[in-house]
Each structure stands twice: as C-alpha cells, then as structure tokens.
C-alpha cells in the first residue's frame, strides 16, 4: 500500500469509462469550507490535521501512517523491554524470551564494540583478502549467499517460478547499486549531495575497520565512478514490477557466461542442490552482464574491496556502534532530519525486524482486538463483490476477458489481520543473551542461516497464498502479492484513521475500505494484469482488450504527468500501478457507499484524511526520484478529480482547482 508498484495508458475517455448506473445519492452536509474544498481538497480536508503536525527531529515525515506506527512502536517497546527485564522468568523456547534476549544483545554496546563483525565475518574477510584469483573469490561469495543469504558478487535463492507458482526456481543475482539509479545519473545538486554522502559513508566504514583516511577516500571515489558507469544497465523503479522484464530464464550452466567465464558452476550446484541443466531466473541480465564483465584478474583488488565493503554495509546496523552511528548519520542527512534516530530506537527496530514472525505474534496476542478481523473480512467480501460487478459491466472489455478477470476476484485470497496458523520455520532458532556470551551479530547471522536453510529445504514445496512467513502484523502497510493472487491487510493498519469500530460505515469505507479496494485493484494494474487467478505470469487477455487496457493506462500516465508538488512533476510512468490502484479502489468504494445510501462526503473526506502528511524537502525529493507512489497530496486530489460523483457532492465547476474536463478523467476499473 505504501511501498508498491505498477503503470498504464489510454484512448478517448468518457465513452470508455466504467458503465454502471446508480440512483443518485443526495449530497449530504460537509463541514468543509466548500470553496476551499473545490480548490484544493487535500488541503481543505486536512487543514486542521496538518496544522497540528510537527515532523519529529529524528524523522523525515509525519502523517497518519506514522501516528499509528508510533502507537504500535510504543506498545512493542513496552512488551519487549518487559521481556528483557524478566528474561530469567521466561521459557527459552518462547517468542517472548527470544525477543527479550535479542534486544539485550542489541543494546549491549560493550559487547557490540568488542565483537565488531564477529569471528565468522572476520574469517570470511581474511579468506577474501587472501583469495588468489577471481574464481576463488566467487566461491567465497557463493558460500556467503548459501549460508547467510548475503549478496556480494554473486547470490542465489529459490523463489516461485512466475509462470508456474506451484514450483520454485533458482534465482541468481549479483551486487546492486547502493542508491537508486537516478541518484548516480542525476546532474542536479541534490543527487550530487546524496552521492557524496554515500561515498563518505563508505569511506567512514573502511576507516572504522582500519583503513587510513586517504586510502578510504580514494577507494570510495573509485566506487562512485564504478556505480555511475554501471547505473545505465540497471532497471528503472517501475520495471521491478513488470514480469515481462524480470522473467528471464536460462540454464544454470549459462551463469558462467555472465561472470566472464569465472563463475564456478559446480560450486553453485553443490551448495544450492541444483543441476547444470536446471533452469535459473536472472531478473536483470544486462545488469548482471555489466557487473560480470568486471570479473577479470586485473580487477581482483577492486572485487575484493567490493566484497569487504558489502559486508561492512550489510552488517553495520548489527555490529559495532561506530558503524551504526555512521549509517544513522547518513540516513539522517539524506532524509533531511534534524537528528539521527536514537541508538535505543534503532535497537528496538532491529530486534523486531530480525524476529518478524515472533514480534508479529506477540503484537497480535497482546495489543490487537481480534473482533476486528471478522469485520474487515466482511467489508472485503463486499468490496470484492462490487469489483466483480464493475468488471462485468465494463463497456470496453469483451466477455471472454471479463470471465478471466472474474476468476481472479472469485479466487483471491484475503489475509486479514493475522494468520490462522502462525509460521513455524523460525521456531527452532535459539537466541543467546549477553549473559551467556551472545552477541547481536552472531545471533543475527544464525537467524539468517536458519532462514536460508528453510529456503533450500522447501525448494520443492510451493508457497501457499495464506503463508504469512516474514509478513509483519505490526508494520503499518497493506499489499497485494501477484504470484499468489492474495491481499494482505495486517492488524497494524486496521486501526486509527484507517478503521474504527465505533466510526460510521462511510468513514471506514473511506479509510480501510479504500485501502482494501486499492489492494484488490493491484490485481488488475499494469503489473497485476499480467498474472492469472493462480498467480501465474500468463496472458489471459484477448489482443483487442489488452490493447484497450494499454490505451486506458496511457491516459492515466498522461493525467498524472500533469500534477506536481513543490515544483516537482509527478512521473506518471513510474507511479502508474499505484495510481491505477488508487483510482480503482476509490471507485469501488464509491459504488458500495452509494448502494448503501451512505454519505459520500464522509467517504471522500476520510480518504483525504488517511494521506495527511508533512515531509522534509529532502524526503519529497527522494519520493519523486524513486517512489512508485504519487505524493500524498496528489493521491487525494488526482483521484477525486477523476470521480464524477465528487463533482456532484461538492459542486465542482470549470475554473475550480479540483476541476478536470470529463475527457481528461481516467477510468479503467
């Protein structure tokens, strides 16, 4: 919902819009200043809320998501610090003990500084520095990937076969750009500043681990030149949601060609239980080939430095406090925050992130009203039924394609609040507290090792659409998983401005109802539309209908390209999938509210309310560069300006800021 994907295109509008007729619902009284609402609905609806918001000193933004998250964080802090204080009274195999023990390791600064990277990683670094050639280096990289899922020069893991989700396929990768492609290629002042901050972070980490300043600065500069040279080969942000670009299948034996003939395929096969003739997916062949071309003996010192640097950066948050401070300072400056996140907050955040399944379980058991689950499931059923009806009434889609689309609705898995059965694959993990010689980094690596063992052990088992493994119930978000045709609505988002059992039905439809509709629509955005009802990457469209869908999608792109925030134009292509989801979600909720005779003003004002947010200029810039979501203000105003019913409720006329000519208003679902 918050972090997501997709895109679209068009033909001519009004005649192609969703053709469903309603009995008009009288517009009911709104307390908004109507003139202000017609000019800028986001600002009018959120005037009081925005006036009362202050961005915390350690944050880049503040908004409704943050309000709920802060409340949850406070609850989790109370629980986990309580477990830590009462560790001796807890069973060692309990979730509570493991969370408390890991938190104690996270805040144990003396042990963190004494252990540093820990003996395991120090041994790997010694082997890297002693490697005689590139092949030996790649052997070590494969070992690290297999043991700890740590990506350095080469990595691999089993994921669902996008064209047959009942089977898994080995997926291979290599290093990634440490910043978004746009920052490495950007010529503006902000891009230059962010690049400089990152290179300073690299230099700081090398110095912390023993390199002198001159050598560290020189190496960081060398990396900067390398990343800038490689950047054009990497995909754009929106491309990572396009299976047509990501699904590139080769033989395992072909991988050597991507690494300049240096990759030891036999090692990969042994470690990942694969055969040379097995299939492997490479999401970015051009990128892998570009990186792989560096695999020469003359580049051996640089490749070693890249591997060591990958260890420093990937473990900085769980090792010594100097490395952590360097990372937190970098994040503060890039985000425009006044001060870095505190050590204690970072320790808590890392504890729950590392033990997601355990933290999710204790949050639900201690802090969540379980009666909400049934209410939200019923609301979801109603919105799915409306979406189904809307598909069947589309004027631009043929019957053959409609029936395929309806299959996706009828078989969609709804995962609301928390799982019926909690994941068990992490239950075997043992956390060693400081009192027994445990360190944060060693526990962290052990957890990653168990997770990777599970990945290999289950490589021949399909993942079920109701599997919550690694899905947080305490992080405020919601999402659609196209490979399983499933939506997830975690407990975290079923509260606050999003859902309140004591609020009106209209208000809840404008909040969580619109979120639900948004996630359902992701099954039919420019990415989701490429997957069938089972989650397979398969074309279920007639040629004519898919062409029309692309034309309508282009209209969405063009429409959003016309918006800007703080002088920065919205990228309609980059944000296409999320924009389709917003438009579809609010359209479905509008119809449901009308059918029930509810107050549309309440629905629309609550939709605006959930997106109320203040952000630093640096954060807004980052969103424009890399986020696949439109800015919050645009998410509100652009969507409502596309809704015919909005014009009726608020009397919007030509000349008003919220007015868009009928032929410009996009409508797909």
XYZ file of C-alpha atoms in Angstrom:
669
model
C 0.000 0.000 0.000
C 2.698 2.359 0.992
C 5.606 0.797 -0.754
C 4.499 -0.710 -4.087
C 4.390 -0.874 -7.846
C 2.899 -0.601 -11.473
C 1.807 1.609 -14.634
C -0.838 2.330 -17.573
C -2.144 4.023 -20.923
C -5.327 5.288 -22.983
C -7.648 6.185 -25.917
C -10.580 8.662 -25.534
C -12.320 8.864 -22.183
C -15.962 9.222 -21.326
C -17.295 6.599 -23.696
C -14.857 4.009 -22.362
C -15.404 4.611 -18.650
C -16.997 2.023 -16.398
C -20.654 1.987 -17.373
C -22.686 1.424 -14.227
C -25.776 3.481 -13.418
C -26.773 4.420 -9.890
C -29.743 6.008 -8.269
C -28.329 9.361 -7.189
C -27.494 9.694 -3.529
C -28.208 13.182 -2.220
C -25.064 15.036 -1.250
C -25.047 15.445 2.497
C -23.702 18.257 4.555
C -19.950 18.621 4.865
C -18.265 20.800 7.456
C -15.550 21.749 4.989
C -15.165 25.207 3.542
C -16.727 24.293 0.208
C -14.871 26.942 -1.774
C -11.572 25.701 -0.347
C -12.570 22.075 -0.998
C -13.287 22.830 -4.638
C -9.890 24.488 -4.979
C -7.612 22.008 -3.153
C -9.443 19.170 -1.447
C -6.382 17.711 0.260
C -5.524 20.984 1.955
C -9.141 21.781 2.869
C -9.880 18.361 4.340
C -6.602 18.209 6.263
C -6.142 21.848 7.253
C -6.544 21.277 10.970
C -4.632 17.984 10.993
C -1.693 19.422 9.061
C -1.548 22.481 11.300
C -1.171 20.184 14.295
C 1.571 18.025 12.778
C 5.242 18.556 13.588
C 7.906 16.413 11.993
C 9.876 14.728 14.816
C 13.532 15.715 14.956
C 14.665 12.201 14.001
C 12.181 11.743 11.140
C 11.751 12.772 7.528
C 7.960 12.926 7.695
C 4.917 12.731 9.898
C 1.458 11.552 8.899
C -1.412 9.210 9.613
C 0.686 6.115 8.941
C 3.291 7.423 11.368
C 0.690 8.162 14.045
C -0.472 4.563 14.058
C 3.059 3.197 13.752
C 4.264 5.298 16.692
C 1.488 3.906 18.862
C 2.374 0.350 17.853
C 6.090 1.013 18.401
C 5.320 2.215 21.909
C 3.318 -0.937 22.608
C 6.084 -3.158 21.250
C 8.706 -1.300 23.254
C 6.729 -1.907 26.433
C 6.373 -5.592 25.671
C 9.956 -6.298 24.622
C 11.691 -4.266 27.320
C 9.468 -6.131 29.784
C 10.612 -9.465 28.349
C 14.232 -8.326 28.584
C 13.865 -7.309 32.221
C 12.200 -10.610 33.129
C 14.280 -12.899 30.920
C 15.062 -15.413 33.633
C 11.354 -15.970 34.192
C 10.628 -16.886 30.581
C 10.902 -20.238 28.827
C 13.920 -20.215 26.488
C 11.879 -21.598 23.593
C 9.195 -18.898 23.886
C 8.802 -15.977 21.495
C 8.973 -13.626 24.453
C 12.350 -14.945 25.601
C 13.839 -14.736 22.119
C 12.681 -11.149 21.624
C 13.923 -10.089 25.040
C 17.269 -11.845 24.627
C 17.923 -10.343 21.205
C 17.018 -6.864 22.438
C 19.514 -7.230 25.279
C 22.156 -8.084 22.675
C 21.127 -5.080 20.565
C 21.596 -2.614 23.452
C 24.777 -4.230 24.783
C 27.199 -1.636 23.436
C 30.256 -3.091 25.167
C 29.830 -6.497 23.548
C 28.939 -4.988 20.179
C 32.115 -2.922 20.156
C 34.259 -5.792 21.446
C 32.932 -8.297 18.898
C 32.851 -5.933 15.914
C 31.996 -8.013 12.858
C 32.356 -11.228 14.846
C 34.712 -14.132 14.189
C 32.549 -15.584 11.387
C 32.753 -12.492 9.205
C 36.352 -11.750 10.139
C 37.248 -15.221 8.848
C 35.386 -14.545 5.611
C 37.227 -11.242 5.197
C 40.561 -12.964 5.758
C 39.697 -15.514 3.062
C 38.579 -12.757 0.684
C 41.789 -10.810 1.128
C 43.863 -13.974 0.625
C 41.998 -15.164 -2.490
C 44.404 -15.964 -5.316
C 42.022 -15.331 -8.201
C 38.505 -14.319 -9.202
C 37.187 -17.882 -9.196
C 38.227 -18.333 -5.566
C 36.549 -15.037 -4.719
C 33.309 -16.163 -6.379
C 33.479 -19.441 -4.450
C 33.542 -17.462 -1.209
C 30.698 -15.246 -2.418
C 28.562 -18.306 -3.197
C 29.269 -19.729 0.271
C 28.134 -16.490 1.923
C 24.997 -16.438 -0.159
C 24.131 -20.044 0.636
C 24.916 -19.799 4.335
C 23.584 -16.357 5.231
C 21.701 -15.055 2.170
C 24.294 -12.291 1.936
C 24.618 -10.869 -1.544
C 28.097 -9.853 -2.616
C 29.472 -10.597 -6.098
C 27.025 -13.441 -6.749
C 23.948 -14.693 -4.911
C 21.182 -17.240 -5.352
C 17.921 -18.210 -3.677
C 14.810 -20.195 -4.544
C 11.686 -18.228 -5.452
C 8.385 -19.107 -7.097
C 8.515 -19.790 -10.821
C 6.485 -16.848 -12.091
C 4.937 -18.946 -14.852
C 4.190 -21.918 -12.602
C 3.867 -20.823 -8.968
C 3.367 -24.405 -7.811
C 7.081 -24.893 -8.413
C 10.156 -22.969 -7.300
C 13.074 -21.878 -9.413
C 16.596 -20.861 -8.539
C 17.039 -17.097 -8.944
C 20.546 -15.691 -9.330
C 21.789 -12.153 -8.800
C 24.825 -10.003 -8.204
C 25.622 -6.739 -6.429
C 23.057 -3.931 -6.663
C 23.513 -0.202 -6.826
C 23.648 1.063 -3.227
C 21.480 4.054 -4.194
C 18.732 4.299 -6.758
C 19.904 4.578 -10.355
C 18.501 8.116 -10.550
C 20.983 9.380 -7.951
C 24.004 8.057 -9.823
C 22.875 9.547 -13.114
C 21.359 12.765 -11.754
C 23.162 16.006 -12.548
C 21.200 18.151 -10.079
C 22.534 19.427 -6.768
C 20.536 17.036 -4.589
C 21.688 13.925 -6.482
C 25.267 15.119 -6.193
C 24.806 15.692 -2.453
C 23.327 12.228 -1.863
C 26.128 10.572 -3.835
C 28.712 12.456 -1.792
C 27.048 11.434 1.469
C 27.034 7.790 0.453
C 30.680 7.827 -0.591
C 31.520 9.462 2.733
C 29.664 6.640 4.497
C 31.733 4.086 2.597
C 34.943 5.883 3.478
C 33.895 6.091 7.143
C 33.162 2.352 7.296
C 36.513 1.435 5.755
C 38.262 3.741 8.229
C 36.352 2.279 11.183
C 37.682 -1.112 10.150
C 41.303 0.006 9.912
C 41.958 1.729 6.578
C 43.602 5.156 6.649
C 41.572 8.171 5.517
C 43.449 8.785 2.268
C 43.065 5.192 1.087
C 39.428 5.060 2.200
C 38.515 8.264 0.394
C 40.296 7.089 -2.748
C 38.522 3.720 -2.687
C 35.136 5.372 -2.136
C 35.755 7.685 -5.088
C 36.661 4.663 -7.214
C 33.355 3.045 -6.228
C 31.499 6.222 -7.132
C 32.954 6.158 -10.643
C 32.130 2.462 -10.944
C 28.499 2.828 -9.829
C 27.990 5.794 -12.165
C 29.380 3.793 -15.079
C 27.213 0.760 -14.271
C 23.991 2.633 -13.493
C 22.547 2.795 -17.045
C 22.408 -1.021 -17.120
C 20.063 -1.226 -14.113
C 16.279 -1.201 -14.439
C 14.094 1.776 -13.523
C 11.990 1.633 -10.303
C 8.751 0.721 -12.097
C 10.434 -2.092 -14.040
C 10.779 -4.226 -10.908
C 7.019 -4.822 -11.037
C 6.981 -5.909 -14.671
C 7.317 -9.696 -15.040
C 7.916 -9.301 -18.756
C 11.234 -7.645 -17.870
C 12.085 -9.773 -14.848
C 11.276 -13.272 -16.109
C 14.465 -14.199 -17.958
C 15.151 -17.934 -17.790
C 18.466 -19.599 -18.530
C 20.237 -22.848 -17.674
C 22.374 -22.901 -14.543
C 25.316 -23.753 -16.773
C 24.776 -20.448 -18.600
C 25.623 -18.440 -15.483
C 29.361 -18.701 -16.112
C 28.917 -16.622 -19.263
C 27.506 -13.766 -17.173
C 30.619 -13.711 -14.992
C 33.258 -13.601 -17.701
C 33.640 -17.372 -17.536
C 34.880 -17.199 -13.932
C 31.840 -18.454 -12.022
C 32.390 -21.951 -10.552
C 29.084 -23.529 -11.617
C 29.922 -26.799 -9.898
C 30.172 -24.972 -6.553
C 26.831 -23.301 -7.104
C 25.204 -26.639 -7.963
C 26.648 -28.308 -4.882
C 25.654 -25.543 -2.492
C 22.147 -24.964 -3.859
C 21.323 -28.583 -4.715
C 20.953 -27.793 -8.415
C 21.995 -29.393 -11.683
C 23.742 -27.623 -14.585
C 20.690 -28.190 -16.807
C 18.218 -26.805 -14.237
C 16.504 -23.531 -15.021
C 17.557 -20.329 -13.295
C 15.919 -16.902 -13.426
C 18.003 -13.781 -13.876
C 15.930 -10.682 -13.247
C 18.409 -8.252 -14.808
C 20.562 -9.947 -17.450
C 22.000 -6.666 -18.769
C 22.961 -5.586 -15.270
C 24.497 -8.949 -14.410
C 26.463 -8.936 -17.648
C 27.725 -5.413 -16.946
C 28.869 -6.360 -13.444
C 30.176 -9.711 -14.641
C 32.391 -8.061 -17.230
C 34.450 -6.765 -14.288
C 35.397 -10.309 -13.288
C 38.989 -10.137 -14.511
C 42.224 -10.882 -12.686
C 43.384 -7.275 -13.050
C 40.262 -6.200 -11.153
C 40.909 -8.677 -8.314
C 41.818 -5.964 -5.724
C 38.698 -3.956 -6.601
C 36.471 -7.044 -6.427
C 37.899 -7.890 -3.003
C 37.174 -4.348 -1.822
C 33.604 -4.609 -3.126
C 33.027 -7.838 -1.205
C 34.501 -6.490 2.009
C 32.536 -3.269 1.612
C 29.352 -5.295 1.144
C 29.989 -6.976 4.486
C 30.612 -3.640 6.197
C 27.448 -2.024 4.862
C 25.106 -5.002 5.239
C 26.143 -5.636 8.869
C 26.656 -2.044 10.047
C 23.355 -1.987 11.933
C 24.152 -5.096 13.989
C 27.869 -4.745 14.680
C 29.910 -2.023 16.404
C 28.370 1.275 17.478
C 30.707 3.384 15.326
C 29.463 1.697 12.160
C 25.887 2.087 13.319
C 26.396 5.794 14.035
C 27.828 6.285 10.548
C 24.767 4.680 8.960
C 22.295 6.584 11.137
C 24.026 9.886 10.341
C 23.902 9.113 6.622
C 20.177 8.332 6.819
C 19.530 11.496 8.809
C 21.264 13.757 6.300
C 19.744 12.128 3.232
C 16.254 12.430 4.704
C 16.703 15.974 5.947
C 16.036 15.053 9.580
C 17.346 17.290 12.353
C 18.998 14.452 14.257
C 19.664 10.729 13.794
C 17.414 8.010 15.162
C 18.439 7.157 18.710
C 20.509 4.078 19.455
C 17.695 2.659 21.616
C 15.042 3.106 18.950
C 17.282 1.550 16.335
C 17.929 -1.409 18.650
C 14.203 -1.969 19.091
C 13.503 -1.573 15.364
C 16.226 -4.077 14.509
C 15.031 -6.569 17.117
C 11.505 -6.760 15.722
C 12.733 -6.677 12.123
C 15.096 -9.615 12.672
C 12.445 -11.637 14.537
C 9.446 -10.554 12.454
C 7.358 -13.689 12.940
C 7.776 -13.667 16.721
C 7.139 -9.927 17.028
C 4.037 -10.281 14.852
C 2.655 -12.998 17.076
C 3.179 -11.203 20.393
C 1.754 -7.974 18.955
C -1.493 -9.643 17.921
C -1.815 -11.620 21.143
C -1.266 -8.600 23.377
C -2.349 -5.481 21.505
C -4.957 -6.259 18.850
C -8.742 -6.508 19.090
C -9.365 -9.820 17.344
C -13.050 -8.985 16.683
C -11.860 -6.531 14.014
C -10.688 -9.416 11.799
C -14.231 -10.626 11.010
C -15.470 -7.071 10.366
C -12.707 -6.371 7.871
C -13.168 -9.728 6.151
C -16.853 -8.927 5.640
C -16.047 -5.476 4.269
C -13.538 -7.067 1.907
C -16.167 -9.543 0.657
C -18.490 -6.651 -0.117
C -15.812 -4.692 -1.995
C -14.823 -7.798 -3.963
C -18.472 -8.265 -4.942
C -18.657 -4.653 -6.135
C -15.422 -5.036 -8.079
C -16.799 -8.197 -9.678
C -19.931 -6.340 -10.745
C -17.904 -3.465 -12.128
C -15.848 -5.843 -14.259
C -18.984 -7.487 -15.672
C -20.363 -4.050 -16.563
C -17.254 -2.737 -18.291
C -18.031 -1.316 -21.726
C -14.502 -1.642 -23.092
C -13.851 -5.324 -22.308
C -15.104 -8.397 -24.150
C -16.923 -11.230 -22.396
C -14.050 -13.697 -22.799
C -11.641 -11.439 -20.935
C -14.257 -10.496 -18.341
C -14.655 -14.121 -17.311
C -10.901 -14.472 -16.828
C -10.855 -11.290 -14.729
C -13.765 -12.500 -12.620
C -11.808 -15.689 -11.868
C -9.166 -13.522 -10.196
C -11.805 -11.911 -7.993
C -13.503 -15.188 -7.120
C -10.249 -16.947 -6.156
C -8.408 -14.053 -4.477
C -7.072 -14.997 -1.038
C -7.822 -12.428 1.660
C -5.322 -12.423 4.528
C -6.777 -10.111 7.149
C -5.196 -9.095 10.467
C -3.098 -12.211 11.195
C -2.723 -15.820 10.028
C -4.958 -18.642 11.161
C -1.767 -20.645 11.661
C 1.488 -18.913 12.536
C 4.663 -19.759 10.568
C 6.843 -22.299 12.348
C 10.063 -22.348 10.339
C 11.817 -19.991 12.777
C 10.681 -21.792 15.929
C 13.949 -23.738 16.136
C 16.081 -20.605 16.435
C 17.844 -20.143 19.761
C 18.857 -16.656 20.864
C 21.915 -16.469 23.115
C 21.686 -13.489 25.520
C 24.725 -11.439 26.580
C 24.773 -13.171 29.972
C 25.608 -16.408 28.161
C 28.142 -14.933 25.763
C 25.740 -13.994 22.984
C 26.334 -11.091 20.604
C 23.935 -9.244 18.320
C 25.864 -10.058 15.157
C 26.206 -13.788 15.906
C 22.509 -14.142 16.714
C 21.657 -12.192 13.591
C 23.767 -14.432 11.376
C 22.312 -17.544 12.988
C 18.783 -16.337 12.235
C 19.706 -15.654 8.602
C 21.265 -19.104 8.371
C 18.085 -20.810 9.598
C 16.008 -18.798 7.147
C 18.282 -19.845 4.286
C 18.191 -23.497 5.366
C 14.407 -23.283 5.220
C 14.586 -21.854 1.713
C 16.655 -24.803 0.487
C 14.636 -27.394 2.426
C 11.383 -26.115 0.910
C 12.626 -25.599 -2.625
C 10.353 -28.372 -3.875
C 7.297 -27.133 -1.947
C 5.020 -24.387 -3.261
C 4.324 -21.407 -1.005
C 0.648 -21.149 -0.115
C -1.226 -17.857 -0.647
C -2.092 -17.688 3.058
C 1.535 -18.067 4.190
C 2.494 -15.135 6.447
C 6.178 -16.059 6.753
C 8.113 -12.825 7.132
C 4.953 -10.695 6.897
C 4.731 -8.183 9.720
C 1.481 -7.633 11.590
C 2.943 -4.596 13.396
C 4.314 -2.515 10.463
C 1.594 -0.240 9.071
C 1.124 -1.360 5.487
C -1.009 -3.499 3.193
C -0.133 -5.194 -0.080
C -1.133 -7.459 -2.955
C 1.035 -10.460 -3.850
C 0.519 -11.125 -7.581
C 2.278 -14.509 -7.601
C -0.362 -15.868 -5.211
C -3.323 -13.637 -6.094
C -3.560 -12.691 -2.440
C -4.025 -9.487 -0.487
C -2.583 -8.880 2.974
C -4.278 -6.495 5.414
C -2.163 -6.773 8.588
C -3.518 -5.967 12.036
C -1.339 -2.851 12.106
C -3.422 -0.964 9.550
C -6.801 -1.965 10.977
C -6.926 0.915 13.451
C -6.539 4.679 13.801
C -7.687 6.768 10.865
C -7.941 3.628 8.754
C -10.510 1.695 10.786
C -12.509 2.362 13.940
C -15.314 0.027 15.004
C -17.130 2.980 16.564
C -16.924 5.158 13.424
C -19.590 5.376 10.731
C -19.609 2.863 7.897
C -18.965 5.675 5.425
C -15.882 6.794 7.315
C -14.475 3.265 7.483
C -15.136 2.785 3.781
C -13.175 5.956 3.049
C -10.334 4.673 5.239
C -9.669 0.951 5.283
C -12.289 0.322 2.581
C -10.310 2.399 0.086
C -7.123 0.598 1.135
C -8.820 -2.749 0.515
C -10.100 -1.569 -2.845
C -6.605 -0.333 -3.677
C -5.079 -3.750 -2.981
C -7.778 -5.568 -4.960
C -7.165 -3.250 -7.908
C -3.475 -4.146 -7.865
C -4.574 -7.494 -9.295
C -5.566 -5.511 -12.384
C -2.940 -2.784 -12.619
C -0.283 -2.781 -15.323
C 1.691 -5.421 -13.417
C -1.045 -7.470 -11.732
C -2.946 -7.714 -15.003
C -0.146 -9.934 -16.311
C -0.876 -12.686 -13.740
C -3.806 -15.117 -13.792
C -6.105 -16.279 -10.999
C -3.485 -18.748 -9.710
C -0.765 -16.131 -9.692
C 0.971 -17.372 -12.822
C 2.545 -14.924 -15.245
C 0.179 -15.702 -18.135
C -1.609 -13.679 -20.790
C -5.357 -14.104 -20.164
C -6.376 -11.177 -22.357
C -7.675 -11.005 -25.901
C -5.377 -8.912 -28.069
C -8.053 -6.258 -28.544
C -8.790 -5.933 -24.827
C -5.155 -5.741 -23.838
C -4.566 -3.031 -26.409
C -7.513 -1.103 -24.986
C -6.181 -1.603 -21.444
C -2.849 -0.151 -22.533
C -4.565 2.825 -24.122
C -6.542 3.484 -20.957
C -3.377 3.083 -18.942
C -1.602 5.678 -21.032
C -4.385 8.070 -20.187
C -3.592 7.524 -16.504
C 0.079 8.238 -17.214
C -0.763 11.447 -19.075
C -3.207 12.552 -16.381
C -0.722 12.196 -13.535
C 2.067 13.762 -15.556
C 0.021 16.941 -15.267
C 0.433 17.110 -11.487
C 3.315 18.488 -9.466
C 4.175 19.001 -5.806
C 6.699 21.543 -4.536
C 7.763 22.239 -8.105
C 8.470 18.564 -8.876
C 6.422 16.947 -11.634
C 4.827 13.590 -10.922
C 6.251 10.770 -13.035
C 3.113 9.138 -14.448
C 5.001 6.122 -15.766
C 6.898 5.446 -12.548
C 3.719 5.730 -10.448
C 1.301 4.086 -12.884
C 0.482 0.911 -10.941
C -0.204 2.723 -7.692
C -2.302 5.328 -9.474
C -4.443 2.653 -11.126
C -4.901 1.050 -7.705
C -5.934 4.344 -6.109
C -8.427 5.109 -8.878
C -9.911 1.627 -8.818
C -10.106 1.427 -5.048
C -11.950 4.713 -4.553
C -14.267 3.983 -7.499
C -15.299 0.645 -5.983
C -15.834 2.162 -2.542
C -17.854 4.979 -4.069
C -20.208 2.468 -5.673
C -20.531 0.453 -2.467
C -21.304 3.590 -0.438
C -23.901 4.707 -2.984
C -25.605 1.320 -2.934
C -25.959 1.632 0.839
C -27.148 5.242 0.753
C -24.103 6.438 2.691
C -22.702 9.945 2.794
C -20.084 10.253 0.055
C -18.700 13.379 1.689
C -17.660 11.252 4.665
C -16.062 8.704 2.344
C -14.059 11.273 0.406
C -13.002 13.279 3.440
C -11.735 10.153 5.154
C -9.829 9.166 2.002
C -8.133 12.556 2.197
C -7.527 12.182 5.934
C -5.512 8.959 5.742
C -2.993 10.662 3.448
C -2.395 13.753 5.605
C 1.373 14.110 5.880
C 4.209 16.586 6.272
C 7.643 15.747 4.877
C 11.061 17.357 4.614
C 12.104 18.729 1.195
C 14.760 16.019 1.027
C 12.171 13.317 1.596
C 9.830 14.752 -1.038
C 12.727 14.793 -3.480
C 13.550 11.176 -2.724
C 9.921 10.187 -3.303
C 9.947 11.917 -6.678
C 13.148 10.136 -7.651
C 12.420 6.568 -6.582
C 8.910 6.095 -5.180
C 6.333 4.249 -7.282
C 3.593 6.093 -5.386
C 2.462 9.595 -6.247
C 2.895 12.212 -3.479
C 0.133 12.016 -0.883
C -1.484 15.291 -1.914
C -1.712 14.063 -5.493
C -3.088 10.698 -4.386
C -6.034 12.568 -2.897
C -6.678 15.334 -5.408
C -5.972 13.434 -8.625
C -8.207 10.521 -7.632
C -11.142 12.654 -6.527
C -10.887 14.929 -9.560
C -11.381 11.789 -11.675
C -14.617 10.797 -9.837
C -17.876 12.133 -11.407
C -19.605 11.681 -8.031
C -17.109 14.017 -6.367
C -18.253 16.851 -8.626
C -21.869 16.283 -7.598
C -21.132 16.180 -3.868
C -19.003 19.325 -3.771
C -20.375 21.267 -6.745
C -17.036 21.459 -8.535
C -17.233 23.573 -11.689
C -14.881 24.654 -14.503
C -12.352 27.101 -13.128
C -12.078 25.348 -9.752
C -8.682 23.911 -8.815
C -10.174 20.424 -8.473
C -11.834 20.538 -11.889
C -10.689 18.255 -14.686
C -12.512 18.197 -18.013
C -14.535 14.959 -18.464
C -12.427 13.864 -21.417
C -9.264 14.071 -19.284
C -10.539 11.985 -16.371
C -9.048 8.469 -16.465
C -11.176 5.438 -15.687
C -10.288 1.773 -16.123
C -11.838 -0.340 -13.406
